[in-house]
PDB file of C-alpha atoms and ligand atoms in Angstrom:
ATOM      1  CA  MET A  42    -267.242 215.469-100.620  1.00 42.00           C
ATOM      2  CA  THR A  43    -265.126 218.402 -99.659  1.00 46.00           C
ATOM      3  CA  GLU A  44    -261.533 218.590-100.737  1.00 56.00           C
ATOM      4  CA  ASP A  45    -260.432 217.919 -97.165  1.00 76.00           C
ATOM      5  CA  ARG A  46    -262.614 214.822 -96.634  1.00 89.00           C
ATOM      6  CA  PRO A  47    -262.688 213.028 -99.967  1.00 95.00           C
ATOM      7  CA  GLY A  48    -264.216 209.586-100.180  1.00 97.00           C
ATOM      8  CA  PHE A  49    -267.371 207.646-100.936  1.00 97.00           C
ATOM      9  CA  THR A  50    -270.570 207.013 -99.005  1.00 97.00           C
ATOM     10  CA  ASP A  51    -272.079 204.476-101.419  1.00 97.00           C
ATOM     11  CA  THR A  52    -269.429 201.769-101.062  1.00 98.00           C
ATOM     12  CA  PRO A  53    -269.798 198.515 -99.121  1.00 98.00           C
ATOM     13  CA  TYR A  54    -268.810 198.324 -95.481  1.00 98.00           C
ATOM     14  CA  LEU A  55    -265.521 196.665 -94.685  1.00 98.00           C
ATOM     15  CA  PRO A  56    -265.721 193.504 -92.542  1.00 96.00           C
ATOM     16  CA  GLY A  57    -266.476 194.628 -89.015  1.00 91.00           C
ATOM     17  CA  GLY A  58    -268.958 197.186 -90.289  1.00 90.00           C
ATOM     18  CA  GLU A  59    -267.476 200.324 -88.813  1.00 96.00           C
ATOM     19  CA  TYR A  60    -266.310 202.017 -92.000  1.00 98.00           C
ATOM     20  CA  ARG A  61    -267.096 201.839 -95.669  1.00 98.00           C
ATOM     21  CA  VAL A  62    -264.450 201.303 -98.327  1.00 98.00           C
ATOM     22  CA  HIS A  63    -262.857 204.752 -98.927  1.00 98.00           C
ATOM     23  CA  ASP A  64    -264.967 206.168 -96.069  1.00 98.00           C
ATOM     24  CA  PRO A  65    -264.651 209.967 -95.877  1.00 97.00           C
ATOM     25  CA  GLU A  66    -265.309 209.834 -92.117  1.00 97.00           C
ATOM     26  CA  ARG A  67    -262.493 207.424 -91.329  1.00 98.00           C
ATOM     27  CA  PRO A  68    -259.833 209.300 -89.343  1.00 97.00           C
ATOM     28  CA  HIS A  69    -256.834 210.483 -91.329  1.00 97.00           C
ATOM     29  CA  PRO A  70    -253.439 209.275 -90.107  1.00 98.00           C
ATOM     30  CA  PRO A  71    -251.472 211.594 -87.852  1.00 98.00           C
ATOM     31  CA  ARG A  72    -248.478 213.196 -89.498  1.00 97.00           C
ATOM     32  CA  VAL A  73    -245.134 212.149 -88.106  1.00 97.00           C
ATOM     33  CA  ARG A  74    -241.905 213.729 -89.273  1.00 97.00           C
ATOM     34  CA  PRO A  75    -239.500 210.884 -90.007  1.00 96.00           C
ATOM     35  CA  GLY A  76    -235.906 211.119 -88.900  1.00 94.00           C
ATOM     36  CA  GLY A  77    -234.964 211.130 -92.554  1.00 82.00           C
ATOM     37  CA  PRO A  78    -234.990 208.896 -95.570  1.00 82.00           C
ATOM     38  CA  VAL A  79    -234.067 205.281 -94.979  1.00 89.00           C
ATOM     39  CA  THR A  80    -231.880 204.187 -97.824  1.00 90.00           C
ATOM     40  CA  ALA A  81    -230.487 200.674 -97.823  1.00 86.00           C
ATOM     41  CA  GLY A  82    -228.648 198.591-100.327  1.00 91.00           C
ATOM     42  CA  PRO A  83    -229.186 194.841-100.231  1.00 96.00           C
ATOM     43  CA  PRO A  84    -227.901 192.789 -97.292  1.00 96.00           C
ATOM     44  CA  SER A  85    -225.605 189.926 -98.263  1.00 97.00           C
ATOM     45  CA  ASP A  86    -228.398 187.336 -98.340  1.00 97.00           C
ATOM     46  CA  ALA A  87    -230.891 189.468-100.289  1.00 98.00           C
ATOM     47  CA  THR A  88    -232.134 188.869-103.811  1.00 98.00           C
ATOM     48  CA  VAL A  89    -231.839 192.099-105.782  1.00 98.00           C
ATOM     49  CA  LEU A  90    -234.920 192.759-107.910  1.00 98.00           C
ATOM     50  CA  PHE A  91    -233.707 195.996-109.494  1.00 98.00           C
ATOM     51  CA  ASP A  92    -230.016 196.836-109.500  1.00 93.00           C
ATOM     52  CA  GLY A  93    -230.132 200.159-111.328  1.00 96.00           C
ATOM     53  CA  THR A  94    -228.895 198.934-114.677  1.00 96.00           C
ATOM     54  CA  ASP A  95    -231.727 197.378-116.657  1.00 96.00           C
ATOM     55  CA  LEU A  96    -235.181 195.773-116.621  1.00 97.00           C
ATOM     56  CA  SER A  97    -233.976 192.197-116.527  1.00 96.00           C
ATOM     57  CA  GLY A  98    -236.191 190.254-114.157  1.00 97.00           C
ATOM     58  CA  TRP A  99    -239.213 192.456-114.905  1.00 98.00           C
ATOM     59  CA  GLU A 100    -242.147 192.015-117.235  1.00 98.00           C
ATOM     60  CA  ALA A 101    -245.369 193.845-118.008  1.00 98.00           C
ATOM     61  CA  ALA A 102    -248.315 192.826-115.838  1.00 95.00           C
ATOM     62  CA  ASP A 103    -249.735 190.942-118.836  1.00 91.00           C
ATOM     63  CA  GLY A 104    -246.471 189.047-119.228  1.00 94.00           C
ATOM     64  CA  GLY A 105    -245.188 191.141-122.157  1.00 96.00           C
ATOM     65  CA  GLU A 106    -242.239 193.506-122.387  1.00 97.00           C
ATOM     66  CA  PRO A 107    -242.148 196.080-119.565  1.00 98.00           C
ATOM     67  CA  GLY A 108    -242.707 199.626-120.795  1.00 98.00           C
ATOM     68  CA  TRP A 109    -240.934 201.464-117.983  1.00 98.00           C
ATOM     69  CA  SER A 110    -237.520 203.066-118.362  1.00 98.00           C
ATOM     70  CA  VAL A 111    -234.235 203.060-116.497  1.00 98.00           C
ATOM     71  CA  ALA A 112    -232.729 206.513-116.011  1.00 98.00           C
ATOM     72  CA  ASP A 113    -229.839 207.550-113.785  1.00 97.00           C
ATOM     73  CA  GLY A 114    -229.998 204.185-112.052  1.00 97.00           C
ATOM     74  CA  ASP A 115    -233.710 204.481-111.284  1.00 98.00           C
ATOM     75  CA  LEU A 116    -236.667 202.419-112.467  1.00 98.00           C
ATOM     76  CA  VAL A 117    -239.123 204.999-113.810  1.00 98.00           C
ATOM     77  CA  VAL A 118    -242.846 204.700-114.467  1.00 98.00           C
ATOM     78  CA  GLU A 119    -243.658 205.517-118.074  1.00 98.00           C
ATOM     79  CA  PRO A 120    -247.293 206.602-117.721  1.00 97.00           C
ATOM     80  CA  GLY A 121    -249.687 204.634-119.843  1.00 97.00           C
ATOM     81  CA  THR A 122    -247.477 201.590-120.264  1.00 98.00           C
ATOM     82  CA  GLY A 123    -249.091 199.684-117.401  1.00 98.00           C
ATOM     83  CA  ASP A 124    -247.814 197.981-114.282  1.00 98.00           C
ATOM     84  CA  VAL A 125    -244.593 195.979-114.157  1.00 98.00           C
ATOM     85  CA  ARG A 126    -243.855 192.929-112.060  1.00 98.00           C
ATOM     86  CA  THR A 127    -240.977 190.658-111.214  1.00 98.00           C
ATOM     87  CA  THR A 128    -240.510 187.362-112.973  1.00 98.00           C
ATOM     88  CA  GLU A 129    -239.296 186.119-109.591  1.00 97.00           C
ATOM     89  CA  LEU A 130    -242.057 184.673-107.395  1.00 98.00           C
ATOM     90  CA  LEU A 131    -241.913 185.802-103.772  1.00 98.00           C
ATOM     91  CA  GLY A 132    -243.166 183.811-100.810  1.00 98.00           C
ATOM     92  CA  ASP A 133    -242.911 184.974 -97.194  1.00 98.00           C
ATOM     93  CA  CYS A 134    -240.233 187.633 -97.151  1.00 98.00           C
ATOM     94  CA  GLN A 135    -238.823 190.976 -96.117  1.00 98.00           C
ATOM     95  CA  ILE A 136    -239.022 193.561 -98.917  1.00 98.00           C
ATOM     96  CA  HIS A 137    -237.257 196.895 -99.304  1.00 98.00           C
ATOM     97  CA  VAL A 138    -238.374 199.446-101.900  1.00 98.00           C
ATOM     98  CA  GLU A 139    -237.345 203.063-102.302  1.00 98.00           C
ATOM     99  CA  TRP A 140    -239.433 205.471-104.339  1.00 98.00           C
ATOM    100  CA  ALA A 141    -239.718 209.138-105.162  1.00 98.00           C
ATOM    101  CA  ALA A 142    -242.838 210.933-106.349  1.00 97.00           C
ATOM    102  CA  PRO A 143    -242.458 213.703-108.942  1.00 96.00           C
ATOM    103  CA  ALA A 144    -241.544 217.019-107.334  1.00 93.00           C
ATOM    104  CA  ASP A 145    -243.947 218.775-109.712  1.00 86.00           C
ATOM    105  CA  PRO A 146    -247.224 216.829-109.868  1.00 73.00           C
ATOM    106  CA  ASP A 147    -249.016 219.351-112.144  1.00 75.00           C
ATOM    107  CA  ASP A 148    -251.875 220.040-109.714  1.00 81.00           C
ATOM    108  CA  ALA A 149    -253.152 216.467-109.855  1.00 88.00           C
ATOM    109  CA  THR A 150    -255.945 215.668-107.399  1.00 90.00           C
ATOM    110  CA  TYR A 151    -253.965 212.759-105.965  1.00 93.00           C
ATOM    111  CA  PRO A 152    -250.358 213.340-107.048  1.00 95.00           C
ATOM    112  CA  GLY A 153    -247.595 210.791-107.278  1.00 96.00           C
ATOM    113  CA  ASN A 154    -249.876 207.758-107.240  1.00 97.00           C
ATOM    114  CA  SER A 155    -248.196 204.408-107.674  1.00 98.00           C
ATOM    115  CA  GLY A 156    -248.127 201.310-105.540  1.00 98.00           C
ATOM    116  CA  VAL A 157    -246.282 198.237-104.394  1.00 99.00           C
ATOM    117  CA  PHE A 158    -248.456 195.172-104.935  1.00 98.00           C
ATOM    118  CA  LEU A 159    -247.500 192.276-102.682  1.00 99.00           C
ATOM    119  CA  ALA A 160    -248.043 188.924-104.393  1.00 98.00           C
ATOM    120  CA  ASP A 161    -249.346 190.823-107.439  1.00 98.00           C
ATOM    121  CA  ARG A 162    -252.563 191.540-105.507  1.00 98.00           C
ATOM    122  CA  TYR A 163    -252.319 193.521-102.284  1.00 98.00           C
ATOM    123  CA  GLU A 164    -251.369 197.169-102.706  1.00 98.00           C
ATOM    124  CA  VAL A 165    -249.278 199.177-100.306  1.00 99.00           C
ATOM    125  CA  GLN A 166    -250.169 202.636-101.532  1.00 98.00           C
ATOM    126  CA  VAL A 167    -247.580 205.003-102.933  1.00 98.00           C
ATOM    127  CA  LEU A 168    -248.915 208.569-103.014  1.00 98.00           C
ATOM    128  CA  ASP A 169    -247.613 212.066-102.474  1.00 96.00           C
ATOM    129  CA  CYS A 170    -249.615 213.005 -99.383  1.00 94.00           C
ATOM    130  CA  SER A 171    -247.225 215.771 -98.360  1.00 89.00           C
ATOM    131  CA  GLU A 172    -249.736 218.452 -99.419  1.00 88.00           C
ATOM    132  CA  THR A 173    -252.830 216.417-100.209  1.00 89.00           C
ATOM    133  CA  ALA A 174    -255.529 214.534 -98.315  1.00 93.00           C
ATOM    134  CA  ILE A 175    -257.282 211.444 -99.632  1.00 97.00           C
ATOM    135  CA  TYR A 176    -259.648 209.018 -97.892  1.00 98.00           C
ATOM    136  CA  ALA A 177    -257.822 207.283 -95.037  1.00 98.00           C
ATOM    137  CA  ASP A 178    -257.640 203.856 -96.690  1.00 98.00           C
ATOM    138  CA  GLY A 179    -256.068 205.400 -99.788  1.00 98.00           C
ATOM    139  CA  TRP A 180    -253.310 207.236 -97.922  1.00 98.00           C
ATOM    140  CA  VAL A 181    -249.641 206.562 -98.581  1.00 98.00           C
ATOM    141  CA  GLY A 182    -248.741 203.433 -96.626  1.00 98.00           C
ATOM    142  CA  ALA A 183    -252.339 202.146 -96.642  1.00 98.00           C
ATOM    143  CA  ILE A 184    -253.261 198.623 -97.585  1.00 98.00           C
ATOM    144  CA  TYR A 185    -255.348 200.261-100.260  1.00 98.00           C
ATOM    145  CA  GLY A 186    -259.070 200.276 -99.626  1.00 98.00           C
ATOM    146  CA  GLN A 187    -258.697 198.342 -96.367  1.00 98.00           C
ATOM    147  CA  TYR A 188    -256.219 199.592 -93.770  1.00 98.00           C
ATOM    148  CA  PRO A 189    -255.140 203.222 -93.343  1.00 98.00           C
ATOM    149  CA  PRO A 190    -251.554 203.687 -92.223  1.00 98.00           C
ATOM    150  CA  LEU A 191    -250.964 204.136 -88.497  1.00 98.00           C
ATOM    151  CA  ALA A 192    -249.117 207.368 -89.320  1.00 98.00           C
ATOM    152  CA  ASP A 193    -248.174 209.525 -92.287  1.00 98.00           C
ATOM    153  CA  ALA A 194    -244.382 209.734 -92.260  1.00 98.00           C
ATOM    154  CA  SER A 195    -244.140 211.480 -95.633  1.00 97.00           C
ATOM    155  CA  LEU A 196    -241.159 213.447 -96.811  1.00 96.00           C
ATOM    156  CA  PRO A 197    -241.655 216.227 -99.382  1.00 94.00           C
ATOM    157  CA  ALA A 198    -242.451 215.259-102.978  1.00 93.00           C
ATOM    158  CA  GLY A 199    -239.360 214.561-105.014  1.00 95.00           C
ATOM    159  CA  GLU A 200    -237.392 213.148-102.077  1.00 96.00           C
ATOM    160  CA  TRP A 201    -236.520 209.478-101.806  1.00 97.00           C
ATOM    161  CA  GLN A 202    -238.709 207.530 -99.398  1.00 97.00           C
ATOM    162  CA  SER A 203    -238.758 203.894 -98.375  1.00 98.00           C
ATOM    163  CA  PHE A 204    -241.001 200.986 -97.543  1.00 98.00           C
ATOM    164  CA  ASP A 205    -239.720 198.076 -95.505  1.00 98.00           C
ATOM    165  CA  VAL A 206    -242.291 195.306 -95.604  1.00 98.00           C
ATOM    166  CA  VAL A 207    -242.641 192.027 -93.753  1.00 98.00           C
ATOM    167  CA  TRP A 208    -244.893 189.854 -95.888  1.00 98.00           C
ATOM    168  CA  ARG A 209    -246.572 186.601 -94.922  1.00 98.00           C
ATOM    169  CA  ARG A 210    -248.580 185.255 -97.794  1.00 98.00           C
ATOM    170  CA  PRO A 211    -252.064 183.811 -97.278  1.00 98.00           C
ATOM    171  CA  ARG A 212    -252.483 180.058 -97.016  1.00 98.00           C
ATOM    172  CA  PHE A 213    -255.109 177.977 -98.731  1.00 98.00           C
ATOM    173  CA  GLU A 214    -256.190 174.386 -98.493  1.00 97.00           C
ATOM    174  CA  ASP A 215    -258.312 172.773-101.172  1.00 96.00           C
ATOM    175  CA  GLY A 216    -259.032 176.235-102.545  1.00 93.00           C
ATOM    176  CA  SER A 217    -260.202 177.657 -99.215  1.00 97.00           C
ATOM    177  CA  LEU A 218    -258.448 180.282 -97.113  1.00 98.00           C
ATOM    178  CA  THR A 219    -256.847 178.801 -94.002  1.00 98.00           C
ATOM    179  CA  SER A 220    -254.924 181.901 -92.909  1.00 98.00           C
ATOM    180  CA  PRO A 221    -255.040 185.431 -94.302  1.00 98.00           C
ATOM    181  CA  ALA A 222    -251.999 187.347 -95.486  1.00 98.00           C
ATOM    182  CA  ARG A 223    -250.166 189.425 -92.888  1.00 98.00           C
ATOM    183  CA  VAL A 224    -248.467 192.719 -93.665  1.00 98.00           C
ATOM    184  CA  THR A 225    -246.151 194.871 -91.601  1.00 99.00           C
ATOM    185  CA  VAL A 226    -244.786 198.070 -93.148  1.00 98.00           C
ATOM    186  CA  LEU A 227    -242.310 200.701 -92.058  1.00 98.00           C
ATOM    187  CA  TYR A 228    -242.476 203.931 -94.046  1.00 98.00           C
ATOM    188  CA  ASN A 229    -239.316 205.977 -93.783  1.00 98.00           C
ATOM    189  CA  GLY A 230    -238.519 203.945 -90.686  1.00 97.00           C
ATOM    190  CA  VAL A 231    -241.903 204.601 -89.035  1.00 98.00           C
ATOM    191  CA  LEU A 232    -244.301 201.713 -88.375  1.00 98.00           C
ATOM    192  CA  VAL A 233    -247.420 202.239 -90.490  1.00 98.00           C
ATOM    193  CA  GLN A 234    -248.878 198.703 -90.726  1.00 99.00           C
ATOM    194  CA  GLU A 235    -248.491 196.154 -87.975  1.00 98.00           C
ATOM    195  CA  GLY A 236    -249.580 192.648 -88.905  1.00 98.00           C
ATOM    196  CA  ALA A 237    -252.521 193.882 -90.968  1.00 98.00           C
ATOM    197  CA  GLU A 238    -254.530 191.019 -92.442  1.00 98.00           C
ATOM    198  CA  PRO A 239    -255.937 191.942 -95.858  1.00 98.00           C
ATOM    199  CA  TYR A 240    -259.565 190.960 -96.505  1.00 98.00           C
ATOM    200  CA  GLY A 241    -258.641 189.990-100.046  1.00 98.00           C
ATOM    201  CA  PRO A 242    -256.947 191.443-103.131  1.00 98.00           C
ATOM    202  CA  THR A 243    -256.902 195.188-103.651  1.00 98.00           C
ATOM    203  CA  THR A 244    -259.672 196.755-105.666  1.00 98.00           C
ATOM    204  CA  TYR A 245    -261.437 200.121-105.979  1.00 98.00           C
ATOM    205  CA  ARG A 246    -264.698 200.912-104.163  1.00 98.00           C
ATOM    206  CA  ASP A 247    -265.332 197.284-103.276  1.00 98.00           C
ATOM    207  CA  VAL A 248    -264.144 194.344-101.183  1.00 97.00           C
ATOM    208  CA  LEU A 249    -262.963 191.174-102.866  1.00 98.00           C
ATOM    209  CA  ASP A 250    -262.605 187.639-101.564  1.00 97.00           C
ATOM    210  CA  TYR A 251    -259.269 185.900-101.632  1.00 98.00           C
ATOM    211  CA  ASP A 252    -258.319 183.980-104.735  1.00 97.00           C
ATOM    212  CA  PRO A 253    -256.077 181.025-103.938  1.00 98.00           C
ATOM    213  CA  HIS A 254    -252.439 181.603-104.866  1.00 98.00           C
ATOM    214  CA  GLY A 255    -248.926 180.680-103.885  1.00 98.00           C
ATOM    215  CA  PRO A 256    -245.672 182.622-104.195  1.00 98.00           C
ATOM    216  CA  ALA A 257    -246.258 185.443-106.670  1.00 98.00           C
ATOM    217  CA  PRO A 258    -244.564 188.437-108.326  1.00 98.00           C
ATOM    218  CA  LEU A 259    -243.952 191.808-106.752  1.00 98.00           C
ATOM    219  CA  ARG A 260    -245.819 194.350-108.893  1.00 98.00           C
ATOM    220  CA  LEU A 261    -245.305 198.095-109.177  1.00 98.00           C
ATOM    221  CA  GLN A 262    -248.162 200.312-110.285  1.00 98.00           C
ATOM    222  CA  ASP A 263    -248.418 202.713-113.211  1.00 98.00           C
ATOM    223  CA  HIS A 264    -251.069 205.161-112.044  1.00 97.00           C
ATOM    224  CA  GLY A 265    -250.086 207.888-114.496  1.00 96.00           C
ATOM    225  CA  PHE A 266    -247.174 209.529-112.656  1.00 96.00           C
ATOM    226  CA  ARG A 267    -243.448 209.356-113.301  1.00 97.00           C
ATOM    227  CA  VAL A 268    -242.665 207.845-109.912  1.00 98.00           C
ATOM    228  CA  ARG A 269    -239.103 206.508-109.609  1.00 98.00           C
ATOM    229  CA  PHE A 270    -237.933 203.376-107.805  1.00 98.00           C
ATOM    230  CA  ARG A 271    -234.546 202.118-106.634  1.00 98.00           C
ATOM    231  CA  ASN A 272    -232.986 199.656-104.196  1.00 97.00           C
ATOM    232  CA  VAL A 273    -235.649 196.986-104.689  1.00 98.00           C
ATOM    233  CA  TRP A 274    -234.691 193.762-102.938  1.00 98.00           C
ATOM    234  CA  TYR A 275    -236.072 191.033-100.731  1.00 98.00           C
ATOM    235  CA  ARG A 276    -235.001 188.363 -98.273  1.00 98.00           C
ATOM    236  CA  PRO A 277    -236.990 185.123 -97.975  1.00 97.00           C
ATOM    237  CA  LEU A 278    -238.172 184.329 -94.448  1.00 96.00           C
TER     238      LEU A 278
HETATM  239 MG1   MG B 237    -251.739 203.379-106.040  1.00 93.41          MG
END
């Protein structure tokens, strides 16, 4: 694929059959200049997941000690240490996360990659797309591998950016899916996902079926870049 239209043509089709997973032909999101960063401390009824002081309430994705660091009040990816997730289990909720990609991504193909995994499974993509194109379903604000964002409201690398998420978890009965998850996302105050219904957990170059689960951790991705996070909180619905 060319640098401008990266993607794969040997992946399975997504349900509906119009596009493949990571389809290079899927239209890229239009760029929208946001009004500015949306920074927000926790409302009075929120549960704070990271308060800028330490890693209490976080564990490694395998349940061990988290390998990330806290610096200047930020939660910082330490590349190679793996994902981190909350010990708190989140059901239906509103989630706020602020993040900043490295200002100097060292000419990486896809710089500033990280992610916010809802229920430990469904990734809202974090990526520095300010200068870089990727396949549409891998764009910042995508439900990775499934739903491109409705718009790219990126600010320049290094600046703080925000996701505000409305999360409805999937429902299961006797191990079978009765209603899919539902995801709405605002990126820097711009609507980028509206009630998207994931086909299953996030994966790469494939489509997975749902695995039955209940309330689950919020997970942040180590994809090899020193992405920073702050103001991580949620409100149960
Ligand atoms: Mg990612």
